[in-house]
Tab-separated table of C-alpha atoms in Angstrom:
chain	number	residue	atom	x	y	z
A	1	UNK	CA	-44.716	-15.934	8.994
A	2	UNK	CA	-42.018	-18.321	7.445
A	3	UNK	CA	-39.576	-17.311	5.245
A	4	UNK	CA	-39.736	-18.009	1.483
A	5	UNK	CA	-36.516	-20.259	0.696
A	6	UNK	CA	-36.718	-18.606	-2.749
A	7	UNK	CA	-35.858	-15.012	-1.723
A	8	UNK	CA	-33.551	-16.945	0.807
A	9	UNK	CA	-31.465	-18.358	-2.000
A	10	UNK	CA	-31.684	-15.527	-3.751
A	11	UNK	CA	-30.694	-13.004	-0.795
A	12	UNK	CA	-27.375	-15.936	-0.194
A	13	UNK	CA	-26.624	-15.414	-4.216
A	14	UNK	CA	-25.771	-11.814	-4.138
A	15	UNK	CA	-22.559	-12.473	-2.310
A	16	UNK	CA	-21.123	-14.096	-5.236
A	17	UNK	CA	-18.755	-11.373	-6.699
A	18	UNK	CA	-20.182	-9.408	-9.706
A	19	UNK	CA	-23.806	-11.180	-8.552
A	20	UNK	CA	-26.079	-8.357	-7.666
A	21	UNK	CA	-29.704	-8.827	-7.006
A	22	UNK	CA	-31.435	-9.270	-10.712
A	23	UNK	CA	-28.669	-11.777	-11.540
A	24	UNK	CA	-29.118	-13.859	-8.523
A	25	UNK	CA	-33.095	-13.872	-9.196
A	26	UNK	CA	-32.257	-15.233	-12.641
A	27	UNK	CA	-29.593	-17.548	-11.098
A	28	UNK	CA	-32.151	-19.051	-8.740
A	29	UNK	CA	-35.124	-19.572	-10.778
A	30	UNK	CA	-32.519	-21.204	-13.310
A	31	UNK	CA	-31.992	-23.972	-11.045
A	32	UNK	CA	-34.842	-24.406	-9.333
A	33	UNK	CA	-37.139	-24.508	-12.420
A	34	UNK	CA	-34.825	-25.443	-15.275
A	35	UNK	CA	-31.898	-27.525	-13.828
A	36	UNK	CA	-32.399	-29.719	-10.781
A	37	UNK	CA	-30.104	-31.915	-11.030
A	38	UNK	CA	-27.311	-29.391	-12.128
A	39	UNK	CA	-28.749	-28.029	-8.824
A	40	UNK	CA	-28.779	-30.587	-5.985
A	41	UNK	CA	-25.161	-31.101	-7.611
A	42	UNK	CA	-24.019	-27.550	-6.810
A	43	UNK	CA	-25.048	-27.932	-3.494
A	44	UNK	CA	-23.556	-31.118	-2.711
A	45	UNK	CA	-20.238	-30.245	-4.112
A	46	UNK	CA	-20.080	-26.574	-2.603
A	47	UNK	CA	-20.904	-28.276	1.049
A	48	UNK	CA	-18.063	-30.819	0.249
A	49	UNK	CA	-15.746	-28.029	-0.435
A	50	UNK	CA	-16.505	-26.341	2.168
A	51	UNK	CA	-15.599	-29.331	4.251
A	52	UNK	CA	-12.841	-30.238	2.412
A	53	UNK	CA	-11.232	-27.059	1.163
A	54	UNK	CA	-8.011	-26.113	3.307
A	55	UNK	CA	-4.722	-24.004	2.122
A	56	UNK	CA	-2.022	-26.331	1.146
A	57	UNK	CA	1.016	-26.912	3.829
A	58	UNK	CA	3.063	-25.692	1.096
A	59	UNK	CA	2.260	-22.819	-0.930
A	60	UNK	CA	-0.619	-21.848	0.911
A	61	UNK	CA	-2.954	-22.303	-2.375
A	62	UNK	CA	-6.939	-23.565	-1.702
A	63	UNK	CA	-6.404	-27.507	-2.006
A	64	UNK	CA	-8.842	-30.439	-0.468
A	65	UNK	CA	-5.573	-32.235	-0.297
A	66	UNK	CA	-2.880	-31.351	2.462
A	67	UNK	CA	-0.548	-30.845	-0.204
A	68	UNK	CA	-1.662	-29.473	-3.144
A	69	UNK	CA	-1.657	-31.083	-6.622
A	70	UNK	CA	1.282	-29.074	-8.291
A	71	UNK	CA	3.392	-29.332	-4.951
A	72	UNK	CA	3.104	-32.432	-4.970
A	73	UNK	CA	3.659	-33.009	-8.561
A	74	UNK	CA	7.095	-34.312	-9.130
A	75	UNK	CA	7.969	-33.803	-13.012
A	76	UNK	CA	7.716	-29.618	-11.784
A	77	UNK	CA	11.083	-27.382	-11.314
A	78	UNK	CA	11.434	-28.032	-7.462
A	79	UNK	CA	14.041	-25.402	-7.080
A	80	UNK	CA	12.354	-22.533	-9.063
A	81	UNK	CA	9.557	-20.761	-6.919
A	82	UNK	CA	7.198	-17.906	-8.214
A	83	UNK	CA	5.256	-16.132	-5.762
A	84	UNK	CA	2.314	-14.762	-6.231
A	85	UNK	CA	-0.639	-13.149	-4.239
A	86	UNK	CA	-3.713	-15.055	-4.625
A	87	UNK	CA	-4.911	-18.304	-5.746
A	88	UNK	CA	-6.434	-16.774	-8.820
A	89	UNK	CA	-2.916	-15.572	-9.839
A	90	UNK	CA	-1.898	-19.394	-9.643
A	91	UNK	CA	-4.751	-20.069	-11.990
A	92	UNK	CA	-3.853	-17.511	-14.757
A	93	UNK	CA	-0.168	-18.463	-14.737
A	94	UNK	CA	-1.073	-21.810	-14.991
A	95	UNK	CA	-3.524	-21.418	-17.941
A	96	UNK	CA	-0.793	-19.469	-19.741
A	97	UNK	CA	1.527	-23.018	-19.482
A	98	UNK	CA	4.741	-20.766	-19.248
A	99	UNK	CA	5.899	-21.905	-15.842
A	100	UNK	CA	6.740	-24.883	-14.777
A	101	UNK	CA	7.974	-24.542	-11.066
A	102	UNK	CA	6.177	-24.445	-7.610
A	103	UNK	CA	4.334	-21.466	-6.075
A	104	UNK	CA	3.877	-19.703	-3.153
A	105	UNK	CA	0.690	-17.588	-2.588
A	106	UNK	CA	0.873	-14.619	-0.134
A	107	UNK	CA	-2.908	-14.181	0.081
A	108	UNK	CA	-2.914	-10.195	-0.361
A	109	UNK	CA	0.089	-7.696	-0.131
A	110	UNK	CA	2.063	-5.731	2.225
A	111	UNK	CA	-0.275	-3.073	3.338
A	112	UNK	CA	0.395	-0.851	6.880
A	113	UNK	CA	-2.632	2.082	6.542
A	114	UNK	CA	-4.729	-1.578	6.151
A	115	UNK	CA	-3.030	-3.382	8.562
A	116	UNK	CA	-1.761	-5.716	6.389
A	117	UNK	CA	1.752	-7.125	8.017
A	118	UNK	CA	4.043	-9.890	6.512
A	119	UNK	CA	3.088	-12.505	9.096
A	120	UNK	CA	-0.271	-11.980	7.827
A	121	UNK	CA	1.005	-12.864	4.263
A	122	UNK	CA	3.231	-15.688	5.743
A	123	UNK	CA	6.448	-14.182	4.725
A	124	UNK	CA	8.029	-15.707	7.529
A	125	UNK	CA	7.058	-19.251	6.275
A	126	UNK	CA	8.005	-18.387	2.434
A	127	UNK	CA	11.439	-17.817	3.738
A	128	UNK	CA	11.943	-20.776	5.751
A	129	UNK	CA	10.213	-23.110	2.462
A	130	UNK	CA	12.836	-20.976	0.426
A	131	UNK	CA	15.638	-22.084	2.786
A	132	UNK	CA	14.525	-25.665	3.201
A	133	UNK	CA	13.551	-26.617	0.258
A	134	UNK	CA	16.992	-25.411	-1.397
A	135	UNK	CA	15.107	-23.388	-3.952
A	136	UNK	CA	17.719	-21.516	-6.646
A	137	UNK	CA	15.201	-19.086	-8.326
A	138	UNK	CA	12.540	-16.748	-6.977
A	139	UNK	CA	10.085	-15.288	-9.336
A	140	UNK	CA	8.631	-12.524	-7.808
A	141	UNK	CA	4.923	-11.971	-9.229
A	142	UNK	CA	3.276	-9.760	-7.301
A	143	UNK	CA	0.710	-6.950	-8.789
A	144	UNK	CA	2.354	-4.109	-10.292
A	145	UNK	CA	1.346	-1.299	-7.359
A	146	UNK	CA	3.171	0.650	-5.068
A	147	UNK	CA	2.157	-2.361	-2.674
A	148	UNK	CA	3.049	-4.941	-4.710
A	149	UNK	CA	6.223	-3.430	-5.104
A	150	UNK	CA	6.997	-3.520	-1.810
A	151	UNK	CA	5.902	-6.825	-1.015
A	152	UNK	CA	8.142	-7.935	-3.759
A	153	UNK	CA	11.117	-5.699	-2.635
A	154	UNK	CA	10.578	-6.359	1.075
A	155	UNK	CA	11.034	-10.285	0.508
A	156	UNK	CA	14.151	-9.701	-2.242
A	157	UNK	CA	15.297	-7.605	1.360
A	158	UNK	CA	15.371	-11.036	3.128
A	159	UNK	CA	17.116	-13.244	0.195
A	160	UNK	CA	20.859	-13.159	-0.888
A	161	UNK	CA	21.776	-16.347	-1.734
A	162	UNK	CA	18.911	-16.899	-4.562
A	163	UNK	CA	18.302	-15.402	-8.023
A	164	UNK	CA	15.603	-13.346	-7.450
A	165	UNK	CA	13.596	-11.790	-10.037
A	166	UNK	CA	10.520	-9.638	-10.625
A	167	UNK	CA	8.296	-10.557	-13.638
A	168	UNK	CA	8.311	-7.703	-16.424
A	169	UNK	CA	5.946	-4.496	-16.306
A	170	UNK	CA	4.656	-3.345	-20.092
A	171	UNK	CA	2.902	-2.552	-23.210
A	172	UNK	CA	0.042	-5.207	-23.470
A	173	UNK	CA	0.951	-8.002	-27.015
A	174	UNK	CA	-1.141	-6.073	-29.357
A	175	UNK	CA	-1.565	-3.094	-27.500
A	176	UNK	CA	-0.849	0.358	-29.027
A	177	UNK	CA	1.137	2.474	-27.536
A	178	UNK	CA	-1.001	5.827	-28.009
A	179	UNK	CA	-3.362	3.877	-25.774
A	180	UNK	CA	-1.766	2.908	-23.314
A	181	UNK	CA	-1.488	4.868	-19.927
A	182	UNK	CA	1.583	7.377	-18.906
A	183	UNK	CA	3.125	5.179	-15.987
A	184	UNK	CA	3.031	1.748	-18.170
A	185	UNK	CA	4.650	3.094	-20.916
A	186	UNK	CA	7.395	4.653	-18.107
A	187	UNK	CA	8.225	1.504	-16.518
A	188	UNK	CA	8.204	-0.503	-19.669
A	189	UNK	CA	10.916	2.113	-21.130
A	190	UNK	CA	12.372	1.156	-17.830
A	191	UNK	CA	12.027	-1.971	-18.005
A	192	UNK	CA	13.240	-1.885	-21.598
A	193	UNK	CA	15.899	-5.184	-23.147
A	194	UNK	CA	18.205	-4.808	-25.585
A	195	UNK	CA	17.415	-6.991	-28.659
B	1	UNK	CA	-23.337	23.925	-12.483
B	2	UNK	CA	-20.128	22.975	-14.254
B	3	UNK	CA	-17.400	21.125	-11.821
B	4	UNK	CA	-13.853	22.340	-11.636
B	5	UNK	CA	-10.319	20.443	-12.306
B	6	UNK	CA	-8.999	19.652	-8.461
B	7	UNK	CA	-4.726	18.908	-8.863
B	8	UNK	CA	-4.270	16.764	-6.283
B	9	UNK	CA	-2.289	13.742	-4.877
B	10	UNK	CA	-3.271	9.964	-4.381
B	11	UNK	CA	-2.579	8.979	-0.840
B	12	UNK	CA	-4.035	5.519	-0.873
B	13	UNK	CA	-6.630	3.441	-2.833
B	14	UNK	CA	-8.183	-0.135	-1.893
B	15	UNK	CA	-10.779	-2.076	-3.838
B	16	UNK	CA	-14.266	-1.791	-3.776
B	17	UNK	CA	-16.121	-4.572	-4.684
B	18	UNK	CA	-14.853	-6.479	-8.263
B	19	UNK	CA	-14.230	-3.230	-10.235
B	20	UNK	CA	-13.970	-0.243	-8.684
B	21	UNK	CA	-11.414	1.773	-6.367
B	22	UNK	CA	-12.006	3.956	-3.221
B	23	UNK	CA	-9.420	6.204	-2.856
B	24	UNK	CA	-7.988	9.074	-0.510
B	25	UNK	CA	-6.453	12.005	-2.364
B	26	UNK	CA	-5.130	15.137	-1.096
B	27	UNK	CA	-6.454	18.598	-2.881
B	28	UNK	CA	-5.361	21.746	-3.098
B	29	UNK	CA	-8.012	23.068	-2.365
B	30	UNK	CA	-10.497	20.652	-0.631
B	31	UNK	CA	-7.844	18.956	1.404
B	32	UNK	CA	-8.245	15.325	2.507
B	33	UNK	CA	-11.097	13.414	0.293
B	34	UNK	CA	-12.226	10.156	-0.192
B	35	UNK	CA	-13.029	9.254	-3.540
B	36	UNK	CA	-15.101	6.621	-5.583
B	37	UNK	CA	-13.476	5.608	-9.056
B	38	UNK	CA	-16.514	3.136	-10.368
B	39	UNK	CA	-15.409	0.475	-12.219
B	40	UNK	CA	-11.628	1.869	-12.420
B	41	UNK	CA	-10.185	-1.734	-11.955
B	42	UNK	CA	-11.922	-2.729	-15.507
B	43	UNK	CA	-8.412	-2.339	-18.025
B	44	UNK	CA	-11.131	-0.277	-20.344
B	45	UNK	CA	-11.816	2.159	-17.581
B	46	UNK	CA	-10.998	5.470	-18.226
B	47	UNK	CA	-9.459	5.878	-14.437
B	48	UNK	CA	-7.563	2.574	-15.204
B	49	UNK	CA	-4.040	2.522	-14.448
B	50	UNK	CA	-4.181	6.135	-12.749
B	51	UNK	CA	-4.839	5.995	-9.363
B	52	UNK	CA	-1.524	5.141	-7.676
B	53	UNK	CA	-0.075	6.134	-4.896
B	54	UNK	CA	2.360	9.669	-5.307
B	55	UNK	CA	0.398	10.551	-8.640
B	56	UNK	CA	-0.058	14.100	-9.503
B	57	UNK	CA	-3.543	14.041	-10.899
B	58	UNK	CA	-5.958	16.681	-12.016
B	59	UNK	CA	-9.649	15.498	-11.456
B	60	UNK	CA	-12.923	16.121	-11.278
B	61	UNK	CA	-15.000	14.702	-8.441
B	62	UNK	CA	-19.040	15.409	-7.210
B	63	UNK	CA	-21.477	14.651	-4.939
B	64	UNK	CA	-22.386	16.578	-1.596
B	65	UNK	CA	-21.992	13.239	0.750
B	66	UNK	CA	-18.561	12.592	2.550
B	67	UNK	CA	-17.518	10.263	-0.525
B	68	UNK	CA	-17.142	11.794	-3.781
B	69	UNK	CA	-17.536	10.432	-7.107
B	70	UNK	CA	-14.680	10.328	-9.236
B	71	UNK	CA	-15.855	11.590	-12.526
B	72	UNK	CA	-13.048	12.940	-14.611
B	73	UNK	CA	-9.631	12.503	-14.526
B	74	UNK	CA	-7.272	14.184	-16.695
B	75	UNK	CA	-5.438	11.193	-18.627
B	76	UNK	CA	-2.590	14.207	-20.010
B	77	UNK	CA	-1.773	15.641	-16.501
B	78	UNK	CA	-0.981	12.052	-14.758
B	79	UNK	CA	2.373	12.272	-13.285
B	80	UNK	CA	4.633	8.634	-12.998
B	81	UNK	CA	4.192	7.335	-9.630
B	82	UNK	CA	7.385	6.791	-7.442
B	83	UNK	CA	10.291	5.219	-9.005
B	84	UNK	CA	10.279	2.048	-7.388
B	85	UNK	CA	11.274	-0.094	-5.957
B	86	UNK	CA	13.463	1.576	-3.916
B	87	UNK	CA	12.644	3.643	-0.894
B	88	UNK	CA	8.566	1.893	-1.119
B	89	UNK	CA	9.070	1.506	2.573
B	90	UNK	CA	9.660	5.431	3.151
B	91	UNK	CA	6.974	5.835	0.847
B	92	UNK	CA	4.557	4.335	2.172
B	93	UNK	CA	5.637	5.766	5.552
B	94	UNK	CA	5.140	8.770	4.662
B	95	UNK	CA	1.640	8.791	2.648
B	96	UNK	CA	0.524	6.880	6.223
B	97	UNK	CA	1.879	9.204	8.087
B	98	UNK	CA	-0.606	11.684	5.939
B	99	UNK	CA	-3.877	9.420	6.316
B	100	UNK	CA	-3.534	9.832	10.061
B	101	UNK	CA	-2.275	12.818	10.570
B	102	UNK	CA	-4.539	14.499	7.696
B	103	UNK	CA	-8.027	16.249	8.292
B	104	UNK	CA	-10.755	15.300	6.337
B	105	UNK	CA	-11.789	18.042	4.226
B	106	UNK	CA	-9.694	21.513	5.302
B	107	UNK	CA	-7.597	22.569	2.860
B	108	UNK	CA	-3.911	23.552	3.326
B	109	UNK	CA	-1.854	24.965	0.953
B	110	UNK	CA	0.997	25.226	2.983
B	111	UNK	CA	0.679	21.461	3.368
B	112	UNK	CA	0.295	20.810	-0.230
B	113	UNK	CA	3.250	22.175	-1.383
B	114	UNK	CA	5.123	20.786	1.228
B	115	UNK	CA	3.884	17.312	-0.211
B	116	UNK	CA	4.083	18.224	-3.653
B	117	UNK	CA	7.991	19.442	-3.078
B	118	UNK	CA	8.344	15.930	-0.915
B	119	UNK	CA	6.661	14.026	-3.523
B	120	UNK	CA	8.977	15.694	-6.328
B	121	UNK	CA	12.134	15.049	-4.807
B	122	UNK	CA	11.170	11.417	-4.213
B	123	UNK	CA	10.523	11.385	-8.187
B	124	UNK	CA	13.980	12.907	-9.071
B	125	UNK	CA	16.286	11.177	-6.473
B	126	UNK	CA	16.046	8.433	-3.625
B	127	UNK	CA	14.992	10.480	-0.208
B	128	UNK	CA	17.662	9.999	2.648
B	129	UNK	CA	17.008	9.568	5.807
B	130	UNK	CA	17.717	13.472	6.092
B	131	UNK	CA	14.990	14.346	3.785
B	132	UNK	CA	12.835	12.444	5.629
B	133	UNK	CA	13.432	14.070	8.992
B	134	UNK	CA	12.773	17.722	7.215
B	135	UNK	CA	9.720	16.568	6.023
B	136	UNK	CA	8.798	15.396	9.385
B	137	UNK	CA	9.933	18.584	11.202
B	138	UNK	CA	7.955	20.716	8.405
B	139	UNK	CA	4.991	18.656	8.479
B	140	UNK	CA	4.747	19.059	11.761
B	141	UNK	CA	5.006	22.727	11.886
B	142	UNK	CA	2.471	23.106	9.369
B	143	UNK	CA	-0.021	21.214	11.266
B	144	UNK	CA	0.376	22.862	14.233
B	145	UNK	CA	1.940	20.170	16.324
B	146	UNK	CA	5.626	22.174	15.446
B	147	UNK	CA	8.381	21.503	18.687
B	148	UNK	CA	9.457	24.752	20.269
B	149	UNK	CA	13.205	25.041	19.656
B	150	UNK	CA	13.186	28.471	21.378
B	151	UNK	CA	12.860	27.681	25.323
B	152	UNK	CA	12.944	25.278	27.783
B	153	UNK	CA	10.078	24.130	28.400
B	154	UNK	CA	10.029	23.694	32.291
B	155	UNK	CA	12.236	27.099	33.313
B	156	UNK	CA	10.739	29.201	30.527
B	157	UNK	CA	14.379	30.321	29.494
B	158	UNK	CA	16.855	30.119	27.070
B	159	UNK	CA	18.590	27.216	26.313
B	160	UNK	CA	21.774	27.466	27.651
B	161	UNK	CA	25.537	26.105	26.281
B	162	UNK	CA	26.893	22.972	27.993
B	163	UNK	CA	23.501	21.752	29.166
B	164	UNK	CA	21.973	18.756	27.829
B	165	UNK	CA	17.816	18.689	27.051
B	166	UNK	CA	15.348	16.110	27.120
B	167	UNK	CA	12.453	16.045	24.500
B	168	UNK	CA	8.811	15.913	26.512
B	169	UNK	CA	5.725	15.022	23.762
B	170	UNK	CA	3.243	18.379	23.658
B	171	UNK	CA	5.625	20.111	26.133
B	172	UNK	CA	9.203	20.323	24.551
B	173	UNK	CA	12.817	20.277	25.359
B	174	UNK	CA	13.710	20.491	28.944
B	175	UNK	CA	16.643	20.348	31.206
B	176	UNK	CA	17.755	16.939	32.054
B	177	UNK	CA	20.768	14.584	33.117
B	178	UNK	CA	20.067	12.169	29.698
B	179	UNK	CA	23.376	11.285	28.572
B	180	UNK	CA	21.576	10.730	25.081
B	181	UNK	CA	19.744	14.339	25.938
B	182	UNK	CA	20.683	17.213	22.830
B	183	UNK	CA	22.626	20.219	23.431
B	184	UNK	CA	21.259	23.374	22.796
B	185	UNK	CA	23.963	23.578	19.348
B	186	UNK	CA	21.849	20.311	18.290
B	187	UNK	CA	18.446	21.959	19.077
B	188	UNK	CA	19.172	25.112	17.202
B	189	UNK	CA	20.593	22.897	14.180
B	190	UNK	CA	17.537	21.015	14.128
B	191	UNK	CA	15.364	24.198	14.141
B	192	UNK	CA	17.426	25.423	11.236
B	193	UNK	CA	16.954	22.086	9.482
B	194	UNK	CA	20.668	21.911	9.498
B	195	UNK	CA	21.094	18.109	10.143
B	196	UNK	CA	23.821	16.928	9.117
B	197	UNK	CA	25.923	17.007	11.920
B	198	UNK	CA	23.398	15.239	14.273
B	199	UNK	CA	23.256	11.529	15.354
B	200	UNK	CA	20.552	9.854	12.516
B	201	UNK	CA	19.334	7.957	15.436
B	202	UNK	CA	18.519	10.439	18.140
B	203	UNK	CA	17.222	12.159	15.958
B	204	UNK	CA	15.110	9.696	14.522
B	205	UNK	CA	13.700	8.875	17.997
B	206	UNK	CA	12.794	12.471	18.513
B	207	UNK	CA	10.833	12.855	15.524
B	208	UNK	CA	8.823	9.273	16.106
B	209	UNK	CA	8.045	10.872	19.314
B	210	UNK	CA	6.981	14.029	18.536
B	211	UNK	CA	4.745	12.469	15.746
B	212	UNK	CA	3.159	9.704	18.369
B	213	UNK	CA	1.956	12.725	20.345
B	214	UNK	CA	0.059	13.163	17.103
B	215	UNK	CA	-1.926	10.367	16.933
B	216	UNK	CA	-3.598	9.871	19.718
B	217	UNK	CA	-2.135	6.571	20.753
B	218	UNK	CA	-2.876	5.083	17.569
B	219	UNK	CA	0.367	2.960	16.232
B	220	UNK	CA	2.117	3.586	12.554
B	221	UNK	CA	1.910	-0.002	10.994
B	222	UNK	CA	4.348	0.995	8.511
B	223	UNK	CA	7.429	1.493	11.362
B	224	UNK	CA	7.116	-1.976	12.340
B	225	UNK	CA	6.006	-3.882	9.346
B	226	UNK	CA	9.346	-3.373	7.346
B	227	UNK	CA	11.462	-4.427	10.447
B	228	UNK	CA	14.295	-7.382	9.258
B	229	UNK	CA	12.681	-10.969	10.372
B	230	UNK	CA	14.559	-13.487	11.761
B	231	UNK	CA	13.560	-16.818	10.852
């Protein structure tokens, strides 16, 4: 008996993130009964993607260009570099408009009980681009875990003649403080500036 | 049946799926367990936030499989992680050094203290190299895998002045022609933990050989990954 493309597409949903299998039901008989067009689009661009799609030379961020559109954009800080660990983190510093240098995205973070090493993360390759490329400021944006930490302090290990600097840990704007949990409010007294 | 506070330790977490967290935490009185936090990742979560590496936590976890669910966790009692960011590499080190060397599931309170006194000194001051090697030594011994500082391995005697020794893994210190070898002074310092007067580096090599014994031919990722590159 032939399969039924229907549960096909449906069964191929569910590895969306956050997709499980009642969402991908709804998903499918959304665009096979309601949007066709929207559909036959998806398709066509997700194959092109997937053809297209490559990590820039650069940074290292998902591009269908060989370098990527903000490397290659020329009114950016070329000598101010924050580094980051996935492509999503490019997106939300980007949204926020706050930064206006390059970036460099390590694609996870120093890990050894997962096997996680720095060529893996191409930590070599940041600190050649670093040397290269003559860049003056490294802003250090990795997540705030033990893991990030290191990642972050492991590369600061390999820099000396760069400002290097870590981006702030602390109370959420708006947040209360009575809500927040023990170790934030710790390293934001840390992390605390004089006003 | 009503499920009791566990105080234990977070030795590692990794993500599982979008929101949640499986992590292994050592108990005082379960040992080594692997733990599901469900949707812990979600800044609402009531596990958000907690479940870092070197936290004290007091918790309450069920289920009868291998893999517990996290259920409770006891937002008062969280400790502050590690300091940061110095000394992350001898962290990390360390809490590996646990995963593989650590049974799943058999409790030892000798162990946890141990941890617990490691894991507090780490919090007050930056470990040295020396506090390291004690905690190695000690862990060690409390697992069973302790060196014999006593005799020679080979002529079943004491160890005797002006005679340099050889470290063999599972076997021990035996008589050898090593220029690098340890002197029975050295061995009897290093079974009194007194090791201060002992070359960092010998003794260093002693201690990662004694603890590759351990593992069965399996490599510790974190002695290599935190090596200098040269580019």
């Amino acid at each position: 008996m032939s399969k039924d493309l229907l549960y096909e597409l449906i069964e191929a949903l569910t590895i969306l993130p956050g997709v499980g299998k009642k969402s991908a039901q709804r998903m499918a008989l959304f665009l096979l009964d309601k949007n066709k067009d929207g559909a036959l689009h998806l398709a066509q661009t997700l194959e092109e993607c997937l053809d297209a799609i490559q990590r820039c030379e650069i940074c290292r961020q998902l591009t269908s260009e060989s370098i990527c559109r903000i490397c290659s954009d020329e009114s950016r800080d070329a000598y101010s570099l924050c580094v980051v660990e996935s492509p999503s983190d490019v997106l939300a510093i980007e949204s926020t408009g706050g930064f206006k240098g390059k970036y460099f995205v390590l694609m996870g973070r120093l890990s050894p009980i997962d096997g996680v090493s720095p060529d893996d993360l191409g930590i070599p390759d940041l600190l050649r681009h670093i040397q290269s490329a003559k860049i003056e400021e490294v802003i250090l944006a990795t997540s705030s875990t033990v893991e990030g930490d290191a990642t972050a302090s492991f590369i600061n290990d390999h820099l000396d003649s760069v400002k290097v600097s870590r981006i702030s840990y602390g109370i959420p704007i708006g947040g209360e403080l009575e809500y927040v949990d023990g170790n934030t409010i710790a390293r934001a007294i840390q992390g605390r500036i004089e006003i | 049946m009503p499920h009791n506070w566990e105080h234990c330790f977070l030795l590692h977490a990794r993500s599982f799926g979008d929101t949640s967290i499986i992590a292994d935490v050592f108990t005082e009185s379960s040992g080594k367990i692997s733990i599901m936090a469900k949707g812990a990742k979600n800044p609402r979560s009531k596990f958000f936030g907690h479940l870092l590496p070197f936290s004290a936590l007091r918790i309450i976890v069920t289920g009868k499989s291998e893999m517990k669910t996290l259920t409770q966790i006891d937002s008062n009692f969280v400790s502050q992680s590690v300091k940061g960011p110095h000394d992350l590499y001898t962290y990390l080190y360390v809490n590996e050094l646990m995963m593989r060397l650590l049974p799943q599931g058999l409790p030892n309170q000798e162990l946890y203290d141990l941890y617990q006194k490691f894991v507090e000194l780490a919090r007050a001051d930056a470990i040295s190299d020396l506090d390291l090697r004690v905690f190695e030594l000690n862990l060690l011994d409390v697992l069973g895998y302790g060196i014999n500082f006593d005799t020679d391995s080979k002529e079943n005697s004491e160890f005797k002045e002006a005679t340099l020794y050889s470290f063999i893994p599972e076997k021990g210190f035996h008589r050898s022609n090593d220029a690098n070898g340890f002197s029975a002074q050295e061995i009897k310092a290093i079974k009194n933990r007194a090791l201060e007067g002992i070359d960092k580096l010998k003794l260093k090599q002693l201690l990662q050989v004694a603890i590759g014994a351990c593992l069965d031919g399996r490599e510790l990722s974190s002695r290599d990954f935190f090596k200098k590159i040269r580019i």
